[in-house]
Coordinates of C-alpha atoms in Angstrom, one line a residue:
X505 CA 0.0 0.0 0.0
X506 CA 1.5 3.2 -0.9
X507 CA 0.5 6.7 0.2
X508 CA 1.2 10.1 -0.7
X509 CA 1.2 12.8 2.0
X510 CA 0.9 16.2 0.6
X511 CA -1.7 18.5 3.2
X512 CA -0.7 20.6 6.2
X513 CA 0.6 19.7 9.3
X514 CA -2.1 19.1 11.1
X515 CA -3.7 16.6 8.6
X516 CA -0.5 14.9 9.1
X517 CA -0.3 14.6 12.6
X518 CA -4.1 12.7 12.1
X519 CA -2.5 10.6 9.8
X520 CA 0.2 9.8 12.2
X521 CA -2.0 9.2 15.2
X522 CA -4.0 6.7 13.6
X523 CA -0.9 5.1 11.7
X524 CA 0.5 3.8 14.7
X525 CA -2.3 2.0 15.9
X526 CA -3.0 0.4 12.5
X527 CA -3.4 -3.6 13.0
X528 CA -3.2 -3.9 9.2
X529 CA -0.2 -6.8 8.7
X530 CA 1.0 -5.7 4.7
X531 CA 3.4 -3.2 4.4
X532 CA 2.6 0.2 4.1
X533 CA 5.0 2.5 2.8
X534 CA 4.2 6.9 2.5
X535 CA 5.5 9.0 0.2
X536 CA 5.4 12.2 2.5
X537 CA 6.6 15.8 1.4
X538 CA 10.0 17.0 3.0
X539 CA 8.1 20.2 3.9
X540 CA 6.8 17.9 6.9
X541 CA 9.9 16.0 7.7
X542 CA 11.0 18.3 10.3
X543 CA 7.6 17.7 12.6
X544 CA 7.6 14.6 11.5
X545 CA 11.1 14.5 13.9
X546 CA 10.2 16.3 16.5
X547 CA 6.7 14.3 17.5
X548 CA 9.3 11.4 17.8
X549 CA 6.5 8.5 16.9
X550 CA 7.3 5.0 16.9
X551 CA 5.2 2.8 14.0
X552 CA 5.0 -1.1 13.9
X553 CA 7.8 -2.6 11.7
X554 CA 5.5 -2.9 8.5
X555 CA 5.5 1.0 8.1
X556 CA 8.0 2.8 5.8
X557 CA 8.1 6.3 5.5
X558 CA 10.2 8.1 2.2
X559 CA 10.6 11.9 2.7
X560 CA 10.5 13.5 -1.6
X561 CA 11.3 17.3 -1.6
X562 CA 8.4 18.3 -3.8
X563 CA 9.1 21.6 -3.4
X564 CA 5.9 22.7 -1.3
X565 CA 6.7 25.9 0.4
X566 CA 2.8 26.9 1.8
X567 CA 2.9 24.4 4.6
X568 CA 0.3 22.5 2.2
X569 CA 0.2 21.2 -1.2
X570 CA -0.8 24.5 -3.4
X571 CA -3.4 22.7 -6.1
X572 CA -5.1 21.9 -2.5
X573 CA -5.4 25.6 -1.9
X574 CA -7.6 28.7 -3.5
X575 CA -4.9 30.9 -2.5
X576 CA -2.1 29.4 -4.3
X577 CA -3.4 27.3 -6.9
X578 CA -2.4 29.4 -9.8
X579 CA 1.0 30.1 -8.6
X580 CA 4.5 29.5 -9.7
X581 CA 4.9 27.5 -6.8
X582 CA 2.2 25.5 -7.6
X583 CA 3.3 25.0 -10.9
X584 CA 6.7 23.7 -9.6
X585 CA 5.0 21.2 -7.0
X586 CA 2.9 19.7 -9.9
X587 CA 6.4 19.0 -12.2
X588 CA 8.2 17.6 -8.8
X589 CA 5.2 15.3 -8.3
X590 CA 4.9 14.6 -12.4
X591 CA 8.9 13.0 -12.7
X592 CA 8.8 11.4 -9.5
X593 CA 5.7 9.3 -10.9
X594 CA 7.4 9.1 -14.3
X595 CA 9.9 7.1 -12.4
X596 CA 7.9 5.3 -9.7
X597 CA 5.0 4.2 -11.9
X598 CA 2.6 1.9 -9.1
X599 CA -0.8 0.5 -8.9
X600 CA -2.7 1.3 -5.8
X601 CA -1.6 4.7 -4.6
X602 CA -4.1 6.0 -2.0
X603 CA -4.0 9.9 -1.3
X604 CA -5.0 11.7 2.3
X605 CA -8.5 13.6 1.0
X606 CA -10.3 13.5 -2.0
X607 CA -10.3 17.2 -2.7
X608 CA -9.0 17.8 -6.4
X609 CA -7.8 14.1 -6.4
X610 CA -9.4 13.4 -9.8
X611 CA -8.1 16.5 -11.3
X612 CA -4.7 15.3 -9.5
X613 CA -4.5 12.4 -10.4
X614 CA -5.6 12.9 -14.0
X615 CA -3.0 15.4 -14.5
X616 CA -0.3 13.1 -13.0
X617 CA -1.7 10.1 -14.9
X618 CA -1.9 7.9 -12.3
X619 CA -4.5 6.4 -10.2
X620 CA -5.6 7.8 -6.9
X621 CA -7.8 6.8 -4.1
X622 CA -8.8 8.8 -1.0
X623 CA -8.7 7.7 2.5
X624 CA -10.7 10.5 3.4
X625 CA -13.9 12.1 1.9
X626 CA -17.3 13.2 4.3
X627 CA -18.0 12.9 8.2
X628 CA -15.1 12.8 11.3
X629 CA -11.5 12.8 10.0
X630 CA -10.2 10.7 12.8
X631 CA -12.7 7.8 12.3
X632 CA -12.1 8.0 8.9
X633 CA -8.5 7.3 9.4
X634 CA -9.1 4.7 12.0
X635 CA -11.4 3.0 9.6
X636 CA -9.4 2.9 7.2
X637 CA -5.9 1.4 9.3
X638 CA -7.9 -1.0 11.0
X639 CA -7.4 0.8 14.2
X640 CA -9.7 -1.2 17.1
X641 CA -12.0 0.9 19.3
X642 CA -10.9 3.0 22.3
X643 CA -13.2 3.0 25.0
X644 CA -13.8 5.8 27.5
X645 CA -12.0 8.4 25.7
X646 CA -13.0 11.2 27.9
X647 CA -10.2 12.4 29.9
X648 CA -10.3 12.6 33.5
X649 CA -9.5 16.2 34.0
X650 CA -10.0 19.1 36.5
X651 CA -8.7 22.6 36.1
X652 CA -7.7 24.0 39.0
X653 CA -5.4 27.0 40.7
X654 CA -2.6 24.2 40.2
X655 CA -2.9 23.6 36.5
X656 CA -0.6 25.4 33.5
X657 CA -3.3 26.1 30.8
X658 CA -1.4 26.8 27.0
X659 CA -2.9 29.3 24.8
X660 CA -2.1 29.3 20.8
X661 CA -3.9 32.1 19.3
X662 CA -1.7 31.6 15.9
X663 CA -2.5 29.7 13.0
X664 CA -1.9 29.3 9.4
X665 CA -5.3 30.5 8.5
X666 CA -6.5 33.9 9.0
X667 CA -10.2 33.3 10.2
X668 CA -8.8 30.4 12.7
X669 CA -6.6 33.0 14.6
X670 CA -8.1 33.8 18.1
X671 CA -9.2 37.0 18.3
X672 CA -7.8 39.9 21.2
X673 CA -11.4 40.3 22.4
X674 CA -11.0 36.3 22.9
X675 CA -8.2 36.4 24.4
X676 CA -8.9 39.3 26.9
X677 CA -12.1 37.1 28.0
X678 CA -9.9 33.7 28.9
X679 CA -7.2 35.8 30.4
X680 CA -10.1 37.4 33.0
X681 CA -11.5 34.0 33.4
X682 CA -7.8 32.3 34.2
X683 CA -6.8 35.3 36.4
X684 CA -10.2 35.1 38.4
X685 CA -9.8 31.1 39.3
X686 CA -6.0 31.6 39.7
X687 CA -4.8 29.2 36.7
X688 CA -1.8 29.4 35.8
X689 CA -1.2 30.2 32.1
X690 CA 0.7 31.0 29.4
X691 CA 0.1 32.4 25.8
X692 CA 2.0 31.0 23.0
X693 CA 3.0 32.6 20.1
X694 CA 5.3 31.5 16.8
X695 CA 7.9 33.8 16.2
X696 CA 10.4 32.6 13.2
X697 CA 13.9 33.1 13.9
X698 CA 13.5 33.6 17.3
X699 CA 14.7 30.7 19.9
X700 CA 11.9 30.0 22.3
X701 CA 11.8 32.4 25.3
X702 CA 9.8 34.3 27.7
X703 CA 9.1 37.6 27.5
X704 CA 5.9 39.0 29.8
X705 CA 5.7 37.0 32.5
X706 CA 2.2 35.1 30.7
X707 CA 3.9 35.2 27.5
X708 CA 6.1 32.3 25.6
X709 CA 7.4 32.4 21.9
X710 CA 8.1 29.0 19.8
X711 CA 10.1 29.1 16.3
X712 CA 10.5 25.1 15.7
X713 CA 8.3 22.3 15.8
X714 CA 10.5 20.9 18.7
X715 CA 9.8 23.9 20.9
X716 CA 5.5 23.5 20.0
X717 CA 6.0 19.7 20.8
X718 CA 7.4 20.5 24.2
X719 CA 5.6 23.2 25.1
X720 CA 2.6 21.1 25.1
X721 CA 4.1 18.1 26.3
X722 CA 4.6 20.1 29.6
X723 CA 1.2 21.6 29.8
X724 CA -1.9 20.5 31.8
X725 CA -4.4 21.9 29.5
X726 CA -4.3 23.1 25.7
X727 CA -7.0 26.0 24.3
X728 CA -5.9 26.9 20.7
X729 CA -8.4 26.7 17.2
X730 CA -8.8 24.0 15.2
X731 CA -5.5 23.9 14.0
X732 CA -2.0 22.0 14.6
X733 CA -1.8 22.5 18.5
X734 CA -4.9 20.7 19.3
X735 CA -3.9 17.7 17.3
X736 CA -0.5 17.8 18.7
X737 CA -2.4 17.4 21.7
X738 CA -4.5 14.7 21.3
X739 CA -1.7 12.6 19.9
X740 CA -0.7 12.9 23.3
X741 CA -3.7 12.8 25.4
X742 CA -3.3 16.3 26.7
X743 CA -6.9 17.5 27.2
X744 CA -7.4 20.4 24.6
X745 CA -10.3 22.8 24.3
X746 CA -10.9 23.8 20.4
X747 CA -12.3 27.7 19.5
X748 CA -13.9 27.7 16.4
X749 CA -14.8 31.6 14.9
X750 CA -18.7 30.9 14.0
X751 CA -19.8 27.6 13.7
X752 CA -18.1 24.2 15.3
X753 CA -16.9 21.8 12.4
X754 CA -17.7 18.3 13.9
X755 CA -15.5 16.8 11.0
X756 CA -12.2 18.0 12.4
X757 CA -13.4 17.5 16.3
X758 CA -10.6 15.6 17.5
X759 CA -12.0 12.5 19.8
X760 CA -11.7 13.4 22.9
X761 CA -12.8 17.1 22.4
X762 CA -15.7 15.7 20.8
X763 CA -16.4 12.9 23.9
X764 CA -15.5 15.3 26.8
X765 CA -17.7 18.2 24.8
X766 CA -14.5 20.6 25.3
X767 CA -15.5 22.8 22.0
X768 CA -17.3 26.2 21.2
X769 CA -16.8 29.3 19.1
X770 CA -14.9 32.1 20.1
X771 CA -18.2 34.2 21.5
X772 CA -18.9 31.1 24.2
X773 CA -16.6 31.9 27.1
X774 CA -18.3 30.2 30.0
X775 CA -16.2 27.0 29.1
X776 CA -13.9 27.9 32.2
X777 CA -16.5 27.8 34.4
X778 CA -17.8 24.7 32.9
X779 CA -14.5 22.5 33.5
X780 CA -13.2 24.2 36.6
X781 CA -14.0 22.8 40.3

């Protein structure tokens, strides 16, 4: 079974979570884009022996493939990424290539001239994966978790997408909250180029994917958008709470947000007093 691994970094860490509980025997070998390799490193994952993984420099520079985006899909760049992709399938011509979602995987694969299925198309990503590695059934996935005056609550406001960033009015609202149960907590923000470090005393910066992976390692509790924090956490079981701007996406719920009910939109600020004793 061959894969190719082309999205963002966050689709990748779902890919990864379920790929290490797969109890599918044949090998499985991915074909994963060297613009993932470094958090591919840092998570520091260990898969069952059937599992290859090939890192190809198809020159994506986005943080996701660009004929996956509106933004960049007429681009030079994107242009670039299809001819990388084109000669290494001129070379490594296979049956039964499989490809994370099924957005513009017909045009894709038309284009490269090979055949493409999709792991994932409608309804929850992570059962999607699951089903399709053969992962078997966790039960009680709700964390057992209390937030209390002795608990170090992360905030990531940041992310790749503009209307996923969390909001100062947001932020103002869980910083009153925190201060008024005496939580401890920091915000952190990616700064490139700068080495992590502290500067107000509820303030932390991260530049590298091992710095994020620690960070959250370390914490108690996680609050950031739907975007690569949260599903760094739930890779490893740190509770999370996921801020959505209008509407909750139930498809990209990770499980134990979804089990525990630890969601809502960046309006619903009441989840402090929900989860605290």
């Amino acid at each position: 079974m061959n894969i190719l691994v082309l999205r963002s970094y966050g689709d990748y860490v779902i890919l990864l979570n379920s790929l290490r509980k797969t109890t599918i025997q044949e090998p499985i070998h991915l074909i994963v884009s060297s613009h993932l390799q470094l958090l591919h490193e840092a998570l520091k994952l260990d898969f069952p022996n059937n599992i290859h993984i090939s890192f190809v420099d198809f020159k994506i520079q986005n943080g996701i493939f660009s004929f996956f985006t509106n933004k960049h899909f007429f681009s030079l760049g994107a242009i670039k990424e299809i001819s990388s992709l084109k000669q290494y399938f001129k070379n490594n011509k296979k049956e039964n290539y499989y490809i994370e979602h099924r957005q513009k995987s017909q045009l894709l694969q038309f284009i490269l001239g090979i055949k493409l299925k999709s792991i994932y198309h409608k309804n929850n990503v992570y059962n999607s994966f699951n089903e399709f590695f053969e992962v078997q059934p966790v039960l009680n996935q709700i964390p057992s978790f209390t937030l209390n005056s002795s608990s170090t609550v992360i905030i990531f406001p940041d992310s790749r997408k503009r209307n996923k960033m969390i909001g100062e009015k947001t932020i103002a609202t869980l910083v009153m909250a925190l201060n008024q149960k005496a939580v401890q907590y920091k915000i952190a923000k990616f700064n490139p180029g700068i080495e992590q470090k502290n500067g107000m005393i509820n303030e932390t910066s991260y530049s590298n994917f091992i710095d994020l992976v620690e960070i959250i390692k370390k914490a108690d509790f996680i609050i950031s958008s739907d975007s690569l924090p949260v599903h760094i956490a739930e890779l490893y079981h740190k509770p999370h709470w996921i801020l959505y701007n209008h509407k909750i996406n139930t498809n990209w719920l990770t499980p134990s947000s979804s089990s525990s009910n630890y969601f809502s939109t960046f309006d619903q600020t009441n989840l402090l007093n929900i989860i605290y004793n």
